[in-house]
Amino acid sequence: MPETAHETAEAGAASGATIELENLTKRYPGNPQPSVDSVNMEIKAGELVVFVGPSGCGKSTTLKMINRLIEPTGGRIRINGEDVTHMDPVKLRRRVGYAIQASGLFPHMTVAQNIALVPRMTGWPKARISERVEEMLDLVGLDPGEFHGRYPRQLSGGQQQRVGVARALAADPPVLLMDEPFGAVDPITRDHLQDELIRLQHELHKTIVFVTHDFDEAIKLGDRIAVLRERSHIAQFDTPEAILTNPADDFVSGFVGAGAALKRLNLTRVREVGISGYPTVAIDDPLQEIFNTLRTSRTNEILLLDKRGRPYKWLRRGDLMRAKGSLARAGTLVIDTVAQDATLGEALEAVLTDTAGRVAVTGRRGEYLGVVDVESLMNSVHELMEADRLEAMEARHGLEELRAAQTHAEQEGAAGGERKA
Ligand code: ADP
C-alpha cells in the first residue's frame, strides 16, 4: 500500500534500507590470513539479522566495516543500492546508528547530551534536538524528566544500555548496527532489553545487524541468523527455524547444540528429570541379605544406607569377600552426593569427578532418593532440548501471527486517516 508507506515516511520515521556486502574483506597488517575473507551477503530493508559465531571468527570486524569504523581492504558495501565503500565515513555514520556493549556513553556528558550527539553534528535546530531527546528517552522506556540530566555513572547497566540505543537511533538512521549490546548486563536485564528491542523494531522497522556469541539471543531476536565460522565464512544464513531444524553442517549443529545444552544443564534441576533407582541395603540388614542383594543385582555394586537412610558406602562383591563378616572396613565411603535442587550442571560435575561415573541424589534431610549417571543426564538433556526446539518454533509462530495482526491493525488505522501528517 504505497499511500500508507508515504504517510509513514511523512510521520518522520526512516524505516530500513537494504545492505549488500560484496566480497567484503579485511586483512590486518602482519597477518597472512584475512580476518574477514570475501563475505557476500544481502540484508533486506527492515530485517533484523544476527551475526553469531565463536569468539574471533570476525563478527565484529564485519559489522564495523558496514559503517567503516574499520576500513575494508577489499570488496564493496552498498546501502539502499548506493556504493558507500568510499563515501565520506562521517556522512556514512549519520545514516548508520551504532550501539555497543557497555553502552559506550561519554561519561562527562549528560544523558541528553549523549543522545543529542549525532543530531547536533548533523546540524539539527536546537528545538528539534531537545524534542528528539525526549522522544528517544520515551521510546526506550526512560522517563525524560527523571533521566535527562543524569550522568551515565548515575544509571544502572540496563539503563545505560537503553540510553546507548536511544543515542544510536536519535538521528533516525535507516540502519542500526549493534555489537554485543547486551553482553555486559545480567541475564534478567538482558531478557528485558531483548524484549524491548523486539517491541522497538516492530515500531521502527530499521535494518538491524546485531552481533552476539549467544545463540539463544540470536534465536530470540533474529529474522535471519548468519552463523559465521573462522574468517567470517558464512556457515549458514537462514531463519532461526531453518537453522534449528536443518543445520547446514556439523559446525552449525555443534554450535547450536553446545550453547543450548549448556544453558539447559544450568536451567534444569535434578528434581525435574527422572532419577533411577539403585539397589540399596541398610546398615542394619543381616549380612546374608546384603550378600544376596549383591548377587542378584544387575549392577556390580550396591549402595549401603546408614541408619537414617542416607548414602553411606558403595559396596562391591569383592569388598564383601575381603570384609570377612563385618561391614566396618568394607566398601568405599560416599563422598559426594547431589541435592534434588542441584542443577543438572552441578550433577554432571559430580558425576564426572566420580571415578565410577555416578552420584547419589538426596532429599532435604540427606536421605537417599536415587542415582544419576552420565548416560541418564545426557538423555535428559537431549529430551529437554528437543522440547525446547519445538517450543521455540511454536513461540515464533505465535509471535509472527501477533506481528501480522498488529501490522494489519496499524494499516487499517493509517488508511482510516487517523495518522497526522
Ligand atoms: P569476533 O567479533 O568474532 O570475536 P573480531 O572481528 O573481533 O572477531 O576478530 C576477528 C579476527 O581479527 C581475530 O582473529 C582477531 O584477532 C583479528 N583482529 C581483530 N582486530 C585486529 C587488529 N586491530 N589487528 C590485528 N588483528 C585483529
Coordinates of C-alpha atoms and ligand atoms in Angstrom, one line a residue:
M1 CA 0.0 0.0 0.0
P2 CA 2.0 3.0 -1.2
E3 CA -0.2 5.6 0.5
T4 CA 0.5 4.0 3.9
A5 CA 4.2 3.9 3.3
H6 CA 4.1 7.6 2.2
E7 CA 2.2 8.6 5.3
T8 CA 4.6 6.7 7.5
A9 CA 7.6 8.5 5.9
E10 CA 5.9 11.8 6.4
A11 CA 5.3 11.0 10.1
G12 CA 9.1 11.1 10.3
A13 CA 10.3 7.6 10.7
A14 CA 13.1 6.5 8.3
S15 CA 12.5 2.7 8.0
G16 CA 15.2 0.3 7.0
A17 CA 17.5 0.2 4.0
T18 CA 19.0 -2.8 2.2
I19 CA 22.6 -3.7 2.9
E20 CA 24.7 -5.6 0.4
L21 CA 28.2 -6.9 1.2
E22 CA 30.2 -7.9 -1.9
N23 CA 33.4 -9.8 -1.4
L24 CA 34.0 -7.8 1.7
T25 CA 37.5 -8.5 3.0
K26 CA 39.7 -7.3 5.9
R27 CA 43.4 -8.0 6.2
Y28 CA 45.2 -6.8 9.2
P29 CA 48.8 -5.9 8.8
G30 CA 51.2 -8.7 9.9
N31 CA 48.6 -11.4 9.5
P32 CA 49.0 -13.5 6.4
Q33 CA 45.4 -14.7 6.6
P34 CA 42.5 -12.3 6.1
S35 CA 40.4 -11.8 9.2
V36 CA 37.3 -11.4 7.1
D37 CA 37.5 -13.3 3.9
S38 CA 35.3 -12.2 1.0
V39 CA 31.9 -12.1 2.6
N40 CA 28.8 -11.9 0.3
M41 CA 25.5 -11.1 1.9
E42 CA 22.3 -9.4 1.2
I43 CA 20.2 -7.9 4.0
K44 CA 16.7 -6.8 3.3
A45 CA 15.2 -3.5 4.4
G46 CA 13.6 -3.7 7.8
E47 CA 15.2 -7.0 8.6
L48 CA 17.0 -7.9 11.9
V49 CA 20.0 -10.0 11.0
V50 CA 22.1 -11.6 13.7
F51 CA 25.8 -12.5 13.2
V52 CA 26.6 -15.3 15.6
G53 CA 29.8 -17.4 15.9
P54 CA 32.7 -18.3 18.1
S55 CA 34.9 -15.6 19.5
G56 CA 37.5 -14.3 17.0
C57 CA 35.6 -15.5 13.9
G58 CA 35.3 -11.9 12.6
K59 CA 31.8 -10.9 13.5
S60 CA 32.7 -7.6 15.0
T61 CA 35.2 -6.7 12.2
T62 CA 32.5 -7.5 9.6
L63 CA 30.0 -5.3 11.4
K64 CA 32.3 -2.4 11.8
M65 CA 33.1 -2.4 8.1
I66 CA 29.5 -1.6 7.4
N67 CA 29.9 1.8 8.9
R68 CA 33.6 1.8 8.1
L69 CA 34.8 2.2 11.7
I70 CA 37.1 -0.4 10.2
E71 CA 38.1 0.2 6.6
P72 CA 37.7 -2.8 4.3
T73 CA 40.8 -3.9 2.4
G74 CA 38.7 -5.3 -0.4
G75 CA 35.1 -5.6 -1.6
R76 CA 32.1 -3.3 -1.6
I77 CA 29.3 -2.2 0.7
R78 CA 26.0 -0.9 -0.7
I79 CA 23.3 0.7 1.4
N80 CA 20.0 1.1 -0.4
G81 CA 21.8 0.4 -3.6
E82 CA 24.3 3.2 -3.1
D83 CA 28.0 2.2 -3.0
V84 CA 29.3 3.6 0.3
T85 CA 32.7 1.9 0.2
H86 CA 34.4 5.2 -0.5
M87 CA 32.0 7.8 0.7
D88 CA 32.9 10.2 3.5
P89 CA 32.8 8.0 6.6
V90 CA 31.4 10.8 8.8
K91 CA 28.5 11.2 6.4
L92 CA 28.0 7.5 6.3
R93 CA 27.9 7.2 10.1
R94 CA 25.0 9.6 10.2
R95 CA 23.0 7.1 8.3
V96 CA 24.1 4.2 10.4
G97 CA 23.4 4.1 14.1
Y98 CA 25.8 2.2 16.2
A99 CA 25.3 0.7 19.7
I100 CA 27.9 -1.3 21.6
Q101 CA 28.5 -3.3 24.7
A102 CA 28.6 -1.3 28.0
S103 CA 26.7 1.4 26.1
G104 CA 29.9 3.4 25.1
L105 CA 28.3 6.6 26.5
F106 CA 30.6 9.6 27.1
P107 CA 30.9 9.8 30.9
H108 CA 31.3 13.6 31.1
M109 CA 28.1 14.2 29.1
T110 CA 24.6 14.0 30.5
V111 CA 22.1 11.5 29.1
A112 CA 20.5 14.3 27.0
Q113 CA 23.9 15.4 25.6
N114 CA 24.8 11.9 24.7
I115 CA 21.6 11.3 22.9
A116 CA 21.9 14.7 21.1
L117 CA 25.3 13.9 19.8
V118 CA 24.6 12.9 16.2
P119 CA 21.7 15.3 15.6
R120 CA 23.9 18.1 16.8
M121 CA 26.7 17.1 14.4
T122 CA 24.2 16.9 11.6
G123 CA 23.1 20.5 12.4
W124 CA 19.6 20.0 13.5
P125 CA 17.9 23.1 15.0
K126 CA 18.1 23.2 18.8
A127 CA 14.4 22.9 19.4
R128 CA 14.1 19.9 17.2
I129 CA 17.0 18.2 19.1
S130 CA 15.6 18.7 22.5
E131 CA 12.2 17.4 21.3
R132 CA 14.0 14.4 19.8
V133 CA 15.9 13.7 23.0
E134 CA 12.7 13.5 25.0
E135 CA 11.1 11.4 22.3
M136 CA 14.0 8.9 22.3
L137 CA 14.0 8.6 26.1
D138 CA 10.4 7.8 26.0
L139 CA 10.9 5.3 23.2
V140 CA 13.4 3.3 25.2
G141 CA 11.3 3.4 28.3
L142 CA 13.1 6.0 30.4
D143 CA 11.2 8.9 32.0
P144 CA 12.6 12.0 30.2
G145 CA 12.1 14.3 33.3
E146 CA 14.0 11.9 35.5
F147 CA 16.9 10.8 33.2
H148 CA 17.5 13.9 31.0
G149 CA 20.1 15.5 33.2
R150 CA 21.8 12.5 34.7
Y151 CA 25.3 11.3 34.0
P152 CA 26.0 7.8 32.8
R153 CA 27.5 6.7 36.1
Q154 CA 24.2 7.5 37.8
L155 CA 22.4 4.9 35.8
S156 CA 22.2 1.1 36.1
G157 CA 23.8 -1.1 33.4
G158 CA 20.4 -1.7 31.8
Q159 CA 19.5 2.0 31.8
Q160 CA 22.9 2.9 30.3
Q161 CA 22.3 0.3 27.5
R162 CA 18.9 1.9 26.8
V163 CA 20.5 5.3 26.5
G164 CA 23.0 3.8 24.2
V165 CA 20.2 2.5 21.9
A166 CA 18.4 5.9 22.2
R167 CA 21.6 7.6 21.1
A168 CA 22.1 5.2 18.1
L169 CA 18.6 5.9 17.0
A170 CA 18.5 9.7 17.6
A171 CA 19.3 10.9 14.1
D172 CA 16.7 8.4 12.8
P173 CA 19.2 6.3 10.7
P174 CA 17.7 3.6 8.5
V175 CA 20.4 1.2 9.6
L176 CA 21.4 0.2 13.1
L177 CA 24.5 -1.8 14.0
M178 CA 24.6 -3.4 17.4
D179 CA 27.8 -5.0 18.6
E180 CA 27.1 -7.3 21.6
P181 CA 25.0 -4.5 23.0
F182 CA 23.6 -6.6 25.9
G183 CA 26.7 -8.5 26.6
A184 CA 27.6 -6.7 29.8
V185 CA 24.3 -6.8 31.7
D186 CA 22.8 -9.5 34.0
P187 CA 20.6 -12.2 32.4
I188 CA 17.3 -10.8 33.6
T189 CA 18.0 -7.3 32.4
R190 CA 19.3 -8.7 29.1
D191 CA 16.0 -10.5 28.7
H192 CA 14.1 -7.2 29.2
L193 CA 16.3 -5.3 26.8
Q194 CA 15.8 -8.0 24.2
D195 CA 12.1 -7.8 24.6
E196 CA 12.3 -4.0 24.2
L197 CA 14.4 -4.3 21.1
I198 CA 11.7 -6.6 19.6
R199 CA 9.0 -4.1 20.5
L200 CA 11.1 -1.2 19.2
Q201 CA 11.8 -2.9 15.9
H202 CA 8.2 -3.6 15.5
E203 CA 7.5 0.1 15.7
L204 CA 10.5 1.3 13.7
H205 CA 11.3 -1.3 11.0
K206 CA 15.0 -0.4 10.9
T207 CA 17.5 -2.6 9.2
I208 CA 19.4 -4.0 12.2
V209 CA 22.6 -6.0 12.2
F210 CA 23.3 -7.5 15.6
V211 CA 26.4 -9.3 16.7
T212 CA 26.4 -11.8 19.5
H213 CA 28.1 -15.0 20.6
D214 CA 24.9 -16.2 22.3
F215 CA 22.9 -18.4 20.1
D216 CA 19.8 -18.1 22.3
E217 CA 19.9 -14.4 21.8
A218 CA 20.3 -14.9 18.1
I219 CA 17.2 -17.2 18.0
K220 CA 15.2 -14.8 20.0
L221 CA 16.0 -11.6 18.0
G222 CA 16.9 -12.6 14.5
D223 CA 14.6 -12.6 11.5
R224 CA 17.6 -14.3 10.0
I225 CA 20.8 -15.6 11.5
A226 CA 24.2 -15.7 9.9
V227 CA 26.2 -18.4 11.6
L228 CA 29.8 -17.5 11.0
R229 CA 32.9 -19.6 11.2
E230 CA 36.6 -18.5 11.1
R231 CA 37.4 -15.6 8.8
S232 CA 33.7 -14.7 8.7
H233 CA 32.9 -17.5 6.3
I234 CA 29.1 -18.0 6.3
A235 CA 28.3 -21.5 7.6
Q236 CA 24.5 -20.8 7.3
F237 CA 22.4 -17.8 6.7
D238 CA 18.7 -18.5 7.3
T239 CA 15.7 -18.2 9.6
P240 CA 16.1 -19.4 13.2
E241 CA 13.6 -22.2 12.4
A242 CA 15.6 -23.5 9.4
I243 CA 18.8 -23.4 11.4
L244 CA 17.3 -25.2 14.4
T245 CA 15.6 -27.9 12.3
N246 CA 18.0 -28.1 9.5
P247 CA 21.6 -27.2 10.4
A248 CA 23.7 -27.0 7.3
D249 CA 26.7 -29.0 8.7
D250 CA 28.4 -30.3 11.8
F251 CA 29.8 -26.9 12.6
V252 CA 26.4 -25.3 12.8
S253 CA 24.8 -28.2 14.7
G254 CA 27.7 -28.2 17.1
F255 CA 27.3 -24.5 17.7
V256 CA 23.5 -24.8 18.0
G257 CA 23.8 -27.8 20.3
A258 CA 26.7 -26.7 22.5
G259 CA 25.1 -23.4 23.7
A260 CA 21.7 -24.9 24.1
A261 CA 22.9 -27.9 26.0
L262 CA 25.0 -25.8 28.5
K263 CA 22.1 -23.5 29.0
R264 CA 19.8 -26.4 29.6
L265 CA 22.1 -28.0 32.1
N266 CA 22.2 -24.9 34.2
L267 CA 18.5 -24.2 34.0
T268 CA 17.2 -27.6 34.9
R269 CA 17.1 -29.1 38.4
V270 CA 17.7 -32.7 39.2
R271 CA 14.2 -33.0 40.6
E272 CA 12.7 -32.2 37.2
V273 CA 14.3 -35.2 35.5
G274 CA 13.9 -38.9 36.1
I275 CA 16.4 -40.3 38.6
S276 CA 17.0 -44.1 38.5
G277 CA 16.5 -46.4 41.4
Y278 CA 19.5 -48.4 42.6
P279 CA 19.9 -51.5 44.7
T280 CA 20.3 -50.4 48.3
V281 CA 20.8 -52.2 51.6
A282 CA 20.6 -50.8 55.1
I283 CA 23.4 -51.0 57.6
D284 CA 21.3 -53.0 60.0
D285 CA 20.4 -55.6 57.4
P286 CA 21.8 -59.1 58.1
L287 CA 25.0 -59.7 56.1
Q288 CA 23.5 -62.7 54.4
E289 CA 20.7 -60.5 53.0
I290 CA 23.3 -57.9 51.8
F291 CA 25.2 -60.7 50.0
N292 CA 22.0 -61.9 48.4
T293 CA 21.2 -58.4 47.1
L294 CA 24.7 -58.0 45.7
R295 CA 24.5 -61.4 44.0
T296 CA 21.1 -60.8 42.4
S297 CA 21.6 -57.2 41.4
R298 CA 22.3 -56.3 37.8
T299 CA 24.8 -53.7 38.9
N300 CA 28.1 -54.8 40.2
E301 CA 27.8 -52.6 43.2
I302 CA 25.1 -51.6 45.7
L303 CA 24.6 -48.6 47.9
L304 CA 24.7 -49.1 51.7
L305 CA 22.5 -46.6 53.6
D306 CA 23.1 -45.5 57.2
K307 CA 20.6 -45.7 60.0
R308 CA 18.8 -42.5 58.8
G309 CA 18.6 -43.7 55.2
R310 CA 21.5 -41.6 53.9
P311 CA 24.0 -42.8 51.4
Y312 CA 27.0 -44.2 53.3
K313 CA 29.1 -46.6 51.3
W314 CA 29.3 -48.2 47.8
L315 CA 29.8 -51.9 48.2
R316 CA 31.2 -54.2 45.5
R317 CA 31.3 -58.0 45.6
G318 CA 35.0 -58.2 46.2
D319 CA 34.6 -55.7 49.1
L320 CA 32.4 -58.1 51.0
M321 CA 34.6 -61.1 50.4
R322 CA 37.5 -59.3 51.9
A323 CA 35.4 -57.8 54.7
K324 CA 35.2 -61.2 56.5
G325 CA 31.9 -60.8 58.1
S326 CA 32.0 -57.1 59.0
L327 CA 30.9 -54.0 57.1
A328 CA 33.1 -51.8 59.2
R329 CA 36.0 -51.8 56.7
A330 CA 34.2 -52.8 53.6
G331 CA 33.3 -50.6 50.6
T332 CA 34.1 -47.0 49.6
L333 CA 32.7 -44.1 51.6
V334 CA 30.2 -41.9 49.7
I335 CA 31.9 -38.6 49.5
D336 CA 29.8 -36.6 47.1
T337 CA 26.0 -36.5 46.7
V338 CA 23.8 -34.0 44.9
A339 CA 20.6 -32.5 46.3
Q340 CA 17.4 -32.7 44.3
D341 CA 17.6 -28.9 43.9
A342 CA 21.0 -29.0 42.3
T343 CA 21.2 -28.1 38.6
L344 CA 22.0 -30.7 36.1
G345 CA 25.2 -28.9 35.5
E346 CA 26.2 -29.4 39.1
A347 CA 25.1 -33.1 38.9
L348 CA 27.2 -33.6 35.8
E349 CA 30.2 -32.1 37.5
A350 CA 29.8 -34.5 40.4
V351 CA 29.3 -37.4 38.1
L352 CA 32.4 -36.5 36.0
T353 CA 34.6 -36.2 39.1
D354 CA 33.4 -39.6 40.5
T355 CA 35.6 -42.4 39.2
A356 CA 32.6 -44.7 38.9
G357 CA 30.6 -42.1 36.9
R358 CA 27.5 -41.9 39.1
V359 CA 26.3 -40.0 42.0
A360 CA 23.6 -40.5 44.6
V361 CA 20.7 -37.9 44.8
T362 CA 19.5 -36.9 48.2
G363 CA 16.4 -35.2 49.6
R364 CA 16.0 -32.4 52.2
R365 CA 17.4 -34.4 55.1
G366 CA 20.1 -36.1 53.1
E367 CA 18.0 -39.2 52.6
Y368 CA 18.7 -41.4 49.6
L369 CA 16.4 -40.8 46.6
G370 CA 18.1 -42.4 43.6
V371 CA 21.2 -42.1 41.4
V372 CA 22.1 -40.2 38.3
D373 CA 24.9 -41.1 35.8
V374 CA 26.3 -39.6 32.7
E375 CA 24.0 -41.5 30.4
S376 CA 20.8 -40.6 32.2
L377 CA 21.9 -36.9 32.4
M378 CA 22.7 -36.9 28.6
N379 CA 19.3 -38.5 27.8
S380 CA 17.5 -35.9 29.9
V381 CA 19.3 -33.0 28.3
H382 CA 18.6 -34.3 24.8
E383 CA 14.9 -34.7 25.6
L384 CA 14.7 -31.3 27.1
M385 CA 16.4 -29.7 24.1
E386 CA 14.0 -31.4 21.7
A387 CA 11.2 -29.9 23.7
D388 CA 12.9 -26.5 23.7
R389 CA 13.2 -26.6 20.0
L390 CA 9.5 -27.3 19.5
E391 CA 8.6 -24.7 22.0
A392 CA 10.8 -22.1 20.3
M393 CA 9.3 -22.8 17.0
E394 CA 5.7 -22.6 18.4
A395 CA 6.5 -19.3 20.2
R396 CA 8.0 -17.8 17.0
H397 CA 4.9 -18.8 15.0
G398 CA 2.8 -17.2 17.7
L399 CA 4.9 -14.1 17.6
E400 CA 4.7 -13.9 13.8
E401 CA 0.9 -14.1 13.9
L402 CA 0.8 -11.4 16.5
R403 CA 3.1 -9.2 14.4
A404 CA 1.0 -9.7 11.3
A405 CA -2.2 -8.9 13.3
Q406 CA -0.6 -5.7 14.7
T407 CA 0.7 -4.6 11.3
H408 CA -2.8 -5.2 9.9
A409 CA -4.4 -3.2 12.6
E410 CA -1.9 -0.3 12.1
Q411 CA -2.5 -0.3 8.4
E412 CA -6.2 -0.1 9.0
G413 CA -5.6 2.8 11.3
A414 CA -3.4 4.6 8.8
A415 CA -5.9 4.0 6.0
G416 CA -8.6 5.4 8.2
G417 CA -6.7 8.8 8.2
E418 CA -6.0 8.7 11.9
R419 CA -2.4 9.5 11.4
K420 CA -1.4 13.2 11.5
A421 CA 0.8 14.4 8.6
Ligands
ADP1 P1 34.7 -11.6 16.8 O1 34.0 -10.3 16.8 O2 34.1 -12.7 16.0 O3 35.1 -12.0 18.2 P2 36.8 -10.0 15.6 O4 36.2 -9.4 14.4 O5 37.0 -9.1 16.8 O6 36.1 -11.4 16.0 O7 38.3 -10.5 15.2 C1 38.5 -11.3 14.1 C2 39.9 -11.7 13.9 O8 40.7 -10.5 13.6 C3 40.6 -12.2 15.2 O9 41.4 -13.3 14.9 C4 41.4 -11.0 15.7 O10 42.5 -11.5 16.4 C5 41.7 -10.3 14.5 N1 41.8 -8.8 14.7 C6 40.8 -8.0 15.2 N2 41.3 -6.7 15.3 C7 42.6 -6.7 14.9 C8 43.6 -5.7 14.8 N3 43.3 -4.4 15.1 N4 44.8 -6.1 14.4 C9 45.1 -7.4 14.1 N5 44.2 -8.4 14.1 C10 42.9 -8.1 14.6

